[in-house]
Structure formats: C-alpha cells, structure tokens
PDB file of C-alpha atoms in Angstrom:
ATOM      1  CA  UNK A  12       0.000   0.000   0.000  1.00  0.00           C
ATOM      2  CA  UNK A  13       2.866   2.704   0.887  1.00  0.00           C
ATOM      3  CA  UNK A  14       4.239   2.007  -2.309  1.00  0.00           C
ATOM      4  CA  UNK A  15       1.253   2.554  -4.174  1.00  0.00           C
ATOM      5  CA  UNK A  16       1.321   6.175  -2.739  1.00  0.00           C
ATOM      6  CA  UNK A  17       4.505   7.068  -4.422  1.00  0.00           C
ATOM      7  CA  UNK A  18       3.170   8.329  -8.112  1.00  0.00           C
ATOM      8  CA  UNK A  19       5.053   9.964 -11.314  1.00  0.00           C
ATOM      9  CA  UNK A  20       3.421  13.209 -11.814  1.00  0.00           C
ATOM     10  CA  UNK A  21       1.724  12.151 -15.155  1.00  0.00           C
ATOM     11  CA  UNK A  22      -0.145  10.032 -12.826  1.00  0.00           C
ATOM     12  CA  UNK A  23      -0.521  12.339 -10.416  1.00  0.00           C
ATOM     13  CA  UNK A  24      -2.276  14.605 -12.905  1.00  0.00           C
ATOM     14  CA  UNK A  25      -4.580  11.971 -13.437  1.00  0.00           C
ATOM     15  CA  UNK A  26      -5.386  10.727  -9.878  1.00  0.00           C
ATOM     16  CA  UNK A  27      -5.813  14.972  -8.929  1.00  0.00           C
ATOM     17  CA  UNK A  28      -8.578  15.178 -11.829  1.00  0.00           C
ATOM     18  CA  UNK A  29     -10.625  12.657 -10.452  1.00  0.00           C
ATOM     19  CA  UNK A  30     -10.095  14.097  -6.845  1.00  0.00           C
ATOM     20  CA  UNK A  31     -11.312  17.291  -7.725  1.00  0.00           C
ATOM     21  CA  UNK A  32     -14.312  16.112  -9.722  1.00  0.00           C
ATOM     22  CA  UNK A  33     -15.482  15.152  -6.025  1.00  0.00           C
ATOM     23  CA  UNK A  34     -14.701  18.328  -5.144  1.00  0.00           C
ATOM     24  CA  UNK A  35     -11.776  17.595  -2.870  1.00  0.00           C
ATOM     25  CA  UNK A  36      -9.143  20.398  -1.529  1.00  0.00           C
ATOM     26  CA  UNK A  37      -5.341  19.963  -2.747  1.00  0.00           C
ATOM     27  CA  UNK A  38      -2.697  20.861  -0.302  1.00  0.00           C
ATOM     28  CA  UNK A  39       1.228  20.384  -1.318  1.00  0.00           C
ATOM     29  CA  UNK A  40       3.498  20.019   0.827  1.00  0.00           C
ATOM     30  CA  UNK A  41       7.430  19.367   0.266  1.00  0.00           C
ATOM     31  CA  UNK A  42      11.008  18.645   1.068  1.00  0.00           C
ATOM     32  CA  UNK A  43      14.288  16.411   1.711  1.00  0.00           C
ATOM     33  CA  UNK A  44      12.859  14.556   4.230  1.00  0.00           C
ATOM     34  CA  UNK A  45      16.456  13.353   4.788  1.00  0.00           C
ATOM     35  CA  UNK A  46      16.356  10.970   7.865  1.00  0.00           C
ATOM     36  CA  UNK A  47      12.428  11.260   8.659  1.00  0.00           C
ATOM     37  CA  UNK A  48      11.725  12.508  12.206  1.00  0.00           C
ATOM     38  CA  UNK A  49       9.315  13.866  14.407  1.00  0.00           C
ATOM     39  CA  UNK A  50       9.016  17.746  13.236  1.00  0.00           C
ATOM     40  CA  UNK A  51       8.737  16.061   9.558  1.00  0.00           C
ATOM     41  CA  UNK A  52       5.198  14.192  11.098  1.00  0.00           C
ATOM     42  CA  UNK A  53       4.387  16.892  13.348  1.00  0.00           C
ATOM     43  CA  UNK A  54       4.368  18.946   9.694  1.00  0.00           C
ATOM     44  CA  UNK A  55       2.653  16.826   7.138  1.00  0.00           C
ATOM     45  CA  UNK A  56      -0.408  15.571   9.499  1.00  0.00           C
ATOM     46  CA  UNK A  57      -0.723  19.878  10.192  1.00  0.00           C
ATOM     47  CA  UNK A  58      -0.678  20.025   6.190  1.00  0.00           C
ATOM     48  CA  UNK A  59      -3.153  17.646   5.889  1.00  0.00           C
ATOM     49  CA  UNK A  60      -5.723  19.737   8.019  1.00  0.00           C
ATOM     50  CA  UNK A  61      -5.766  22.269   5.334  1.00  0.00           C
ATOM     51  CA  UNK A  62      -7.577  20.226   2.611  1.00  0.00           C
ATOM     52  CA  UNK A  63      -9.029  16.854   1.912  1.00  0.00           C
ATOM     53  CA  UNK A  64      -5.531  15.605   0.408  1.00  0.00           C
ATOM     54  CA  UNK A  65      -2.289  15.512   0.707  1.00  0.00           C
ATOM     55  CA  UNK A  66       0.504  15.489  -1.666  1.00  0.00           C
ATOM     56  CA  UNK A  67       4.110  15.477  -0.809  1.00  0.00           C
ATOM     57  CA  UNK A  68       7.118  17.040  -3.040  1.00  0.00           C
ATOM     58  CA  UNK A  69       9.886  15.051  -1.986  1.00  0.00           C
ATOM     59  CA  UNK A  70      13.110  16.561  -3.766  1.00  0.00           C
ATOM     60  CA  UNK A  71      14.906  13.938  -5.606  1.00  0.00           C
ATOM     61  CA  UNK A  72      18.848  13.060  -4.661  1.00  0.00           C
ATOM     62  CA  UNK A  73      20.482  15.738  -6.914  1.00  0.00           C
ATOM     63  CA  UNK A  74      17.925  18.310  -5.684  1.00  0.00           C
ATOM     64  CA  UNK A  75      19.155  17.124  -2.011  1.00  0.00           C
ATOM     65  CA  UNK A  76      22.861  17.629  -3.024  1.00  0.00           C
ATOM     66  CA  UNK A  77      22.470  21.003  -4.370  1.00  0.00           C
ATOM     67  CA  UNK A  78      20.405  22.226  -1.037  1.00  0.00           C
ATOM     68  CA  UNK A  79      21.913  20.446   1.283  1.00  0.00           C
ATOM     69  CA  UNK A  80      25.638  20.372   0.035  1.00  0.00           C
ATOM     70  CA  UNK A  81      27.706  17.167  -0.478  1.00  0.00           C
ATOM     71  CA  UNK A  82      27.376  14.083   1.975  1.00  0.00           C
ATOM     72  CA  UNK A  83      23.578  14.145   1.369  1.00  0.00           C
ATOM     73  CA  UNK A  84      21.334  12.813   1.019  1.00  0.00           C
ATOM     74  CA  UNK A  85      21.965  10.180   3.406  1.00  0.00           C
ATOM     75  CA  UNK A  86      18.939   8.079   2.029  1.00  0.00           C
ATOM     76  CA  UNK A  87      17.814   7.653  -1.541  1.00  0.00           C
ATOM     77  CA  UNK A  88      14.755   9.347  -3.266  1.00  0.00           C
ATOM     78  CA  UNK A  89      12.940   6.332  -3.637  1.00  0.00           C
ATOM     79  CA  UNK A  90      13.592   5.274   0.297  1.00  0.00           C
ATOM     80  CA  UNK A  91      12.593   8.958   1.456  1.00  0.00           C
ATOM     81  CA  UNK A  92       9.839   8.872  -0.255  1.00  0.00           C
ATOM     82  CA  UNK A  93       8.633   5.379   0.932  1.00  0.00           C
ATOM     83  CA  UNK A  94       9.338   6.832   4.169  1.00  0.00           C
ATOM     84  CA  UNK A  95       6.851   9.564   3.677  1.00  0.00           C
ATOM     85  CA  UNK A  96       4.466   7.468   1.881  1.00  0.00           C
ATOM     86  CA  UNK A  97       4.007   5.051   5.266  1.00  0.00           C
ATOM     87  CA  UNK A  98       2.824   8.091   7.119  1.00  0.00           C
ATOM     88  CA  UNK A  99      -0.957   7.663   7.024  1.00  0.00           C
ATOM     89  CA  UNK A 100      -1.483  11.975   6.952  1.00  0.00           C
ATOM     90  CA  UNK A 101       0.119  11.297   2.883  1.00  0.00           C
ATOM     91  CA  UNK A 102      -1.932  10.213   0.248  1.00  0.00           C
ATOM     92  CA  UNK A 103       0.880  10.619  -2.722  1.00  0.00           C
ATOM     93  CA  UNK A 104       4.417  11.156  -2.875  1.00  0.00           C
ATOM     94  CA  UNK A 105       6.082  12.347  -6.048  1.00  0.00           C
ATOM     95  CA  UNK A 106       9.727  13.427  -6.475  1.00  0.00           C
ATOM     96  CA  UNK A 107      10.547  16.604  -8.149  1.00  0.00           C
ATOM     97  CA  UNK A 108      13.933  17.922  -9.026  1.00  0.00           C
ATOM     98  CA  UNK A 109      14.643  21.238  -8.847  1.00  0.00           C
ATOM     99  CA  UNK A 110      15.713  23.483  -5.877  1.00  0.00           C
ATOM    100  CA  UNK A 111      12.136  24.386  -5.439  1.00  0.00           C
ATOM    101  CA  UNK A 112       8.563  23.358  -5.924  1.00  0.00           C
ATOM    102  CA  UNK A 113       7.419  25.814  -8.194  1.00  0.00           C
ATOM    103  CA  UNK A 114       7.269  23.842 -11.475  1.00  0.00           C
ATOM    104  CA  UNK A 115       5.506  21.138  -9.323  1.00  0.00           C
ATOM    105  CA  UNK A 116       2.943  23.977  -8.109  1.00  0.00           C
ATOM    106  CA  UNK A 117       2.475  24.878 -11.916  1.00  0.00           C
ATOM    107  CA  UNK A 118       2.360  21.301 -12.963  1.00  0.00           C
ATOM    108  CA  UNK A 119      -0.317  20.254 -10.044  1.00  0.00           C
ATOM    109  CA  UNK A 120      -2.235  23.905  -9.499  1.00  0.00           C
ATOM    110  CA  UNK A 121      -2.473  22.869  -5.333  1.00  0.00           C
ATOM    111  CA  UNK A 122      -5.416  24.692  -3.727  1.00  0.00           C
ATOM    112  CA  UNK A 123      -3.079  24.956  -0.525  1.00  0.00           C
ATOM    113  CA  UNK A 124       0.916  25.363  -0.448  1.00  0.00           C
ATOM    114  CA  UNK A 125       1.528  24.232   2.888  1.00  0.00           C
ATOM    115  CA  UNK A 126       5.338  25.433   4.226  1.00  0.00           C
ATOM    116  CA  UNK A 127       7.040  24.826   7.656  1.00  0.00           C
ATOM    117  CA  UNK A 128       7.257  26.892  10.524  1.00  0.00           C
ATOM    118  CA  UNK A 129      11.130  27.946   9.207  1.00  0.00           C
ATOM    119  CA  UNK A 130       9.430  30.230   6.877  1.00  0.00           C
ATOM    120  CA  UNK A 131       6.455  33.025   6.672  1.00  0.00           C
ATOM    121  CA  UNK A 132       4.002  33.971   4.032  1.00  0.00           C
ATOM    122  CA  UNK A 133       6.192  36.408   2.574  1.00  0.00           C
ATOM    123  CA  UNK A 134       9.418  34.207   2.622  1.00  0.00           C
ATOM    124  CA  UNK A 135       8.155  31.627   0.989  1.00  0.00           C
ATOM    125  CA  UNK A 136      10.182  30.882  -2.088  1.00  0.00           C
ATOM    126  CA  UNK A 137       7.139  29.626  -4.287  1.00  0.00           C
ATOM    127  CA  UNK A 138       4.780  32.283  -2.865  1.00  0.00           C
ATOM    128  CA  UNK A 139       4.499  33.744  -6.346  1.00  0.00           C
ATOM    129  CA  UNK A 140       4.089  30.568  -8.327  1.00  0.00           C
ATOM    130  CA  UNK A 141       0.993  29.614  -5.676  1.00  0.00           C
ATOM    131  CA  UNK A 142      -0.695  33.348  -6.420  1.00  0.00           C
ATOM    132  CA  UNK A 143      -0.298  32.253  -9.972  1.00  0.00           C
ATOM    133  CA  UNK A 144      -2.282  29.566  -9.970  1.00  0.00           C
ATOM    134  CA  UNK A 145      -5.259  30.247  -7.398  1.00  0.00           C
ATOM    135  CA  UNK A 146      -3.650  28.701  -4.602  1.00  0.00           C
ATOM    136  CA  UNK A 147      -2.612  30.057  -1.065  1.00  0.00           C
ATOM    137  CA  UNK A 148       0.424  29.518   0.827  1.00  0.00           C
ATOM    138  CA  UNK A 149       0.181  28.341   4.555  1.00  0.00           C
ATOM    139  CA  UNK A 150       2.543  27.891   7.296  1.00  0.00           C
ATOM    140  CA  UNK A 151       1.791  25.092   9.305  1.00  0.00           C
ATOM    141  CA  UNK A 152       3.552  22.659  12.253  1.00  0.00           C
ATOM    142  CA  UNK A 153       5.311  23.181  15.282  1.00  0.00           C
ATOM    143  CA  UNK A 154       7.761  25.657  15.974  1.00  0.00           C
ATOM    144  CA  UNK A 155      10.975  24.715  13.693  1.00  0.00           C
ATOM    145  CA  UNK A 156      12.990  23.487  16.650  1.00  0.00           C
ATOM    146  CA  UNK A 157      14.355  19.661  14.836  1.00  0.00           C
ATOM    147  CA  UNK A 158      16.163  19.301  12.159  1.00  0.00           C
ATOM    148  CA  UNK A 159      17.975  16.761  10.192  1.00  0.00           C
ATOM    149  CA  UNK A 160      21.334  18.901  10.348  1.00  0.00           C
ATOM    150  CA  UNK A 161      20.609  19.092  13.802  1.00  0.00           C
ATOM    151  CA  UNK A 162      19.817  15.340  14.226  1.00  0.00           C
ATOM    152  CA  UNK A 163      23.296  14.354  11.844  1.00  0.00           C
ATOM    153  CA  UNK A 164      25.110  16.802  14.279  1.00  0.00           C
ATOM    154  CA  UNK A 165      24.084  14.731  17.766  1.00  0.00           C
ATOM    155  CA  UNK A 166      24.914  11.564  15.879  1.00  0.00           C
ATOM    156  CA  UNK A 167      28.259  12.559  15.008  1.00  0.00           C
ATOM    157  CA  UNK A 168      28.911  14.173  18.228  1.00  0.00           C
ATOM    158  CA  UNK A 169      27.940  11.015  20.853  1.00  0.00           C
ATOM    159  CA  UNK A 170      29.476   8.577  18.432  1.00  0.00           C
ATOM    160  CA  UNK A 171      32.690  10.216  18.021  1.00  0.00           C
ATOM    161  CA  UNK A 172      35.694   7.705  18.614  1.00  0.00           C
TER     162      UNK A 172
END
C-alpha cells in the first residue's frame, strides 16, 4: 500500500482530476525529508488539516545535493519517499527535481501550499508561483525546533571515537 502512494506526476495529474471532480481540496506540501523525524510528522499531518488531500514534493537526490551540500542525502529518493508514503497523513508522494517546488505547483495547481514553521508567508520561495495559480500559501507545524542537520550533528557528536 505505501508504495502505491509514491506516483510519477503524469499520474498524479490523473489521480488529482478525479479528486477534484469530487470536489476535494489539494494541499502540497514538500522537502528532503532526509532521515524522517518527528518535526517532519508533526508537519505533514498539520498540512493535511488544510484540505481533503495531501501530496508530498519530496526533492529527488540531486535536488538534495544542491540544497543540502555534499554528503547528502543520506537516504535515496525512492527510500525517502517510501518513508513519507508510510505516514498515514500522505496520500501521494512524487519526487521533483529542482531546488524548489514551483514547477511542481504549476504542474499540479495545489489549492493549498503548505510550508514549515522555518518560513512566513512572505518568505516563501514559491509564494508567487501559488498566487499564480489560485492557490494560497500556509505555514503550518510546530515551531521549527528539529532538524535533520541538527539530528546528523548529535549523531556525530555522541558517536565520536
């Protein structure tokens, strides 16, 4: 089932038409979602209150690389976004790759744009490709106080020899 989640975005396209025949709500949410952990659930099942579903931009491993800087991603594309998939807040993955979202939010036309607590309204990166097309950006989760840099940094520090 979690790996029937994880879609290309031709049939993403498809699966969003039919959604929104019924009427349902889009929200987008994205991201590395390089070593999954509780801020990353804490974000998504907040995204998922702002519509009826909930797809997830994860950024593919050169995307990662060009973000993040070299030694990551620590996990591949397709294992982050199995990862993401499992969560039962997600109804599809796709990976994108680019820096940002915004030719995903052109591609897919999202109702909602749905960012982390790390940013506001007006720092928002794809703010103007979500004005574009309808859409509205919100911030959602808990304050942005985990990280995976973070997380990598404890690891390395307590396992030091």
């Amino acid at each position: 089932m979690t790996e029937s989640k994880i879609v290309s975005l031709e049939e993403l396209h498809r699966l969003l038409a039919q959604h929104r025949e019924r009427g349902r709500r889009v929200v987008l949410a994205n991201g590395c979602f390089d070593l999954l952990h509780v801020g990353h659930v804490r974000y998504l099942e907040a995204a998922k209150r702002e519509g009826d579903l909930l797809v997830v931009g994860v950024n593919s491993d050169a995307s990662v690389a060009t973000l993040k800087g070299s030694g990551q991603p620590l996990l591949p594309a397709a294992a982050r976004a199995q990862l993401v998939a499992a969560l039962a807040a997600v109804d599809y993955v796709v990976i994108f790759d680019s820096p940002t979202v915004a030719g995903l939010i052109e591609a897919l036309r999202p109702d909602v744009h749905a960012k982390g607590t790390d940013y506001t309204p007006e720092t928002v990166p794809e703010r103007e490709a979500v004005r574009a097309v309808g859409g509205q950006v919100t911030i959602v989760g808990d304050p942005k106080q985990h990280s995976t840099r973070d997380l990598l940094a404890t690891v390395r520090e307590r396992f030091r020899r």
